[in-house]
C-alpha cells in the first residue's frame, strides 16, 4: 500500500532556510502536496507539484521532486516564527481519490 | 464564503455511547472526505462520499463506524459504542466538482476532537 515518511522534528533559527524532507512509496502518485497544520486547526494546503515536474517555486516556498528516488522536499526561505507548525507531505493518484498523508514534521522556529 | 464547518469542535463521550460528528462542506462542494488523526500521527483516510453515495470507504473500520451525506444537510460520521481507542481528531474535507488545473484541492475543516472516557 501507499506509505509516506517524514522526519518528526526540525528546529531552525528565524531568518534561516528550512528544508523538510519526505519519501513516498506509491509509484502511481500523480499529485504531491505540502500541508501546514497550526495548533488546534485544520490543514491548509500550501503548495502541490505534479509528478512530471522537478521543481515548483511559490514565493518563499520551493518544492523539489526526485521522482526516481521518490523524494520530495519543501524549502522555506527566510523562515519566520509564524512558520512554526506541523508540515505534512501527502500524495494522491489524482482526481477525487483519497490523499495519503505522512506523519508530519514539526517545525520549530527559534527567534 | 464560509469554509468547511464541523461541529462540535470538542466532544466527550463515555465508553459505549454514540458519537455523531457533523460536517458542512464549502458552498458548492459536493465531495466530502473524512480523515482521522490519532495523537502524534498523520491523517488517515476513512471515507469519501458524494451526495447520497459512498464512493470509497476503504479506510473505515468494519464495525461501529458509518458515514452518510444526505441530499439535504451535513455529512455525518457516526461511531457507535465508542471505545477509548476512538479518541482522536476527526477532520472533514470537501472539494469542488470542478478542478483548478486538474488539482481537486481538498479544503479542510477545523476538526472535531473526540475524547472517550
CSV table of C-alpha atoms in Angstrom, one decimal, chain B residues 2-112:
chain,number,residue,atom,x,y,z
B,2,UNK,CA,-17.7,30.2,4.8
B,3,UNK,CA,-15.2,27.4,4.9
B,4,UNK,CA,-15.8,23.8,5.8
B,5,UNK,CA,-17.7,23.7,9.1
B,6,UNK,CA,-17.5,21.0,11.7
B,7,UNK,CA,-19.4,20.6,14.9
B,8,UNK,CA,-19.0,20.0,17.6
B,9,UNK,CA,-15.4,21.1,17.9
B,10,UNK,CA,-14.9,19.0,21.1
B,11,UNK,CA,-16.9,16.0,22.1
B,12,UNK,CA,-16.6,13.9,25.2
B,13,UNK,CA,-18.3,10.5,25.3
B,14,UNK,CA,-18.2,7.7,27.8
B,15,UNK,CA,-17.3,4.2,26.6
B,16,UNK,CA,-20.3,2.6,25.0
B,17,UNK,CA,-22.1,5.8,24.0
B,18,UNK,CA,-22.6,7.0,20.4
B,19,UNK,CA,-20.7,9.9,18.8
B,20,UNK,CA,-22.1,11.9,15.9
B,21,UNK,CA,-19.8,14.3,14.1
B,22,UNK,CA,-21.2,16.7,11.6
B,23,UNK,CA,-19.5,18.3,8.6
B,24,UNK,CA,-20.9,21.0,6.3
B,25,UNK,CA,-18.8,21.3,3.1
B,26,UNK,CA,-18.0,24.6,1.5
B,27,UNK,CA,-20.7,26.1,-0.6
B,28,UNK,CA,-20.9,24.5,-3.9
B,29,UNK,CA,-18.8,21.5,-2.9
B,30,UNK,CA,-20.4,18.1,-3.4
B,31,UNK,CA,-17.5,15.8,-2.4
B,32,UNK,CA,-16.8,15.1,1.2
B,33,UNK,CA,-13.9,13.2,2.8
B,34,UNK,CA,-13.4,12.1,6.4
B,35,UNK,CA,-9.9,11.6,8.0
B,36,UNK,CA,-8.9,10.6,11.5
B,37,UNK,CA,-5.8,11.8,13.2
B,38,UNK,CA,-4.6,9.9,16.2
B,39,UNK,CA,-2.3,11.7,18.7
B,40,UNK,CA,1.2,12.3,17.2
B,41,UNK,CA,0.2,10.8,13.9
B,42,UNK,CA,-0.7,11.9,10.4
B,43,UNK,CA,-4.2,11.9,9.0
B,44,UNK,CA,-5.6,8.6,7.9
B,45,UNK,CA,-8.3,8.5,5.2
B,46,UNK,CA,-11.6,7.0,6.3
B,47,UNK,CA,-14.3,7.6,3.7
B,48,UNK,CA,-15.2,9.6,0.6
B,49,UNK,CA,-18.8,10.5,-0.1
B,50,UNK,CA,-20.8,12.4,-2.7
B,51,UNK,CA,-24.4,13.4,-2.1
B,52,UNK,CA,-26.3,10.2,-1.1
B,53,UNK,CA,-23.4,7.9,-2.2
B,54,UNK,CA,-20.4,6.4,-0.5
B,55,UNK,CA,-17.7,6.3,-3.1
B,56,UNK,CA,-14.7,4.9,-1.2
B,57,UNK,CA,-14.9,3.5,2.4
B,58,UNK,CA,-11.7,1.6,2.3
B,59,UNK,CA,-10.4,3.4,5.4
B,60,UNK,CA,-13.5,2.8,7.6
B,61,UNK,CA,-13.3,0.3,10.4
B,62,UNK,CA,-15.7,-2.6,9.5
B,63,UNK,CA,-17.7,-2.3,12.7
B,64,UNK,CA,-19.3,0.6,14.7
B,65,UNK,CA,-18.4,3.3,12.1
B,66,UNK,CA,-20.7,4.7,9.5
B,67,UNK,CA,-21.0,7.8,7.3
B,68,UNK,CA,-23.6,9.5,5.3
B,69,UNK,CA,-24.0,12.6,3.2
B,70,UNK,CA,-27.7,13.1,2.6
B,71,UNK,CA,-29.3,15.1,-0.2
B,72,UNK,CA,-30.0,17.9,2.3
B,73,UNK,CA,-28.0,18.7,5.4
B,74,UNK,CA,-24.5,18.0,6.6
B,75,UNK,CA,-22.4,14.8,6.3
B,76,UNK,CA,-22.5,12.7,9.4
B,77,UNK,CA,-19.8,10.4,10.8
B,78,UNK,CA,-21.3,8.1,13.4
B,79,UNK,CA,-19.4,6.0,15.8
B,80,UNK,CA,-21.5,3.5,17.8
B,81,UNK,CA,-20.4,2.1,21.2
B,82,UNK,CA,-17.3,4.2,21.4
B,83,UNK,CA,-14.1,2.8,22.9
B,84,UNK,CA,-11.0,4.7,24.3
B,85,UNK,CA,-9.1,3.9,21.1
B,86,UNK,CA,-11.6,6.1,19.2
B,87,UNK,CA,-10.2,9.2,20.9
B,88,UNK,CA,-8.8,11.3,18.0
B,89,UNK,CA,-9.3,14.3,15.9
B,90,UNK,CA,-11.7,13.7,13.1
B,91,UNK,CA,-11.3,16.0,10.1
B,92,UNK,CA,-13.7,16.6,7.3
B,93,UNK,CA,-12.6,17.9,3.9
B,94,UNK,CA,-14.6,19.0,0.8
B,95,UNK,CA,-13.8,19.5,-2.8
B,96,UNK,CA,-15.5,21.1,-5.7
B,97,UNK,CA,-17.0,19.4,-8.7
B,98,UNK,CA,-14.5,21.3,-10.9
B,99,UNK,CA,-10.8,21.2,-10.6
B,100,UNK,CA,-8.3,24.0,-10.7
B,101,UNK,CA,-5.8,22.8,-13.3
B,102,UNK,CA,-6.5,19.2,-12.5
B,103,UNK,CA,-5.9,19.6,-8.8
B,104,UNK,CA,-9.0,18.7,-6.9
B,105,UNK,CA,-8.0,20.6,-3.8
B,106,UNK,CA,-9.5,19.3,-0.6
B,107,UNK,CA,-10.4,22.1,1.9
B,108,UNK,CA,-10.2,21.0,5.5
B,109,UNK,CA,-12.4,21.9,8.4
B,110,UNK,CA,-11.1,22.7,11.9
B,111,UNK,CA,-11.8,19.1,13.1
B,112,UNK,CA,-13.8,17.5,15.9
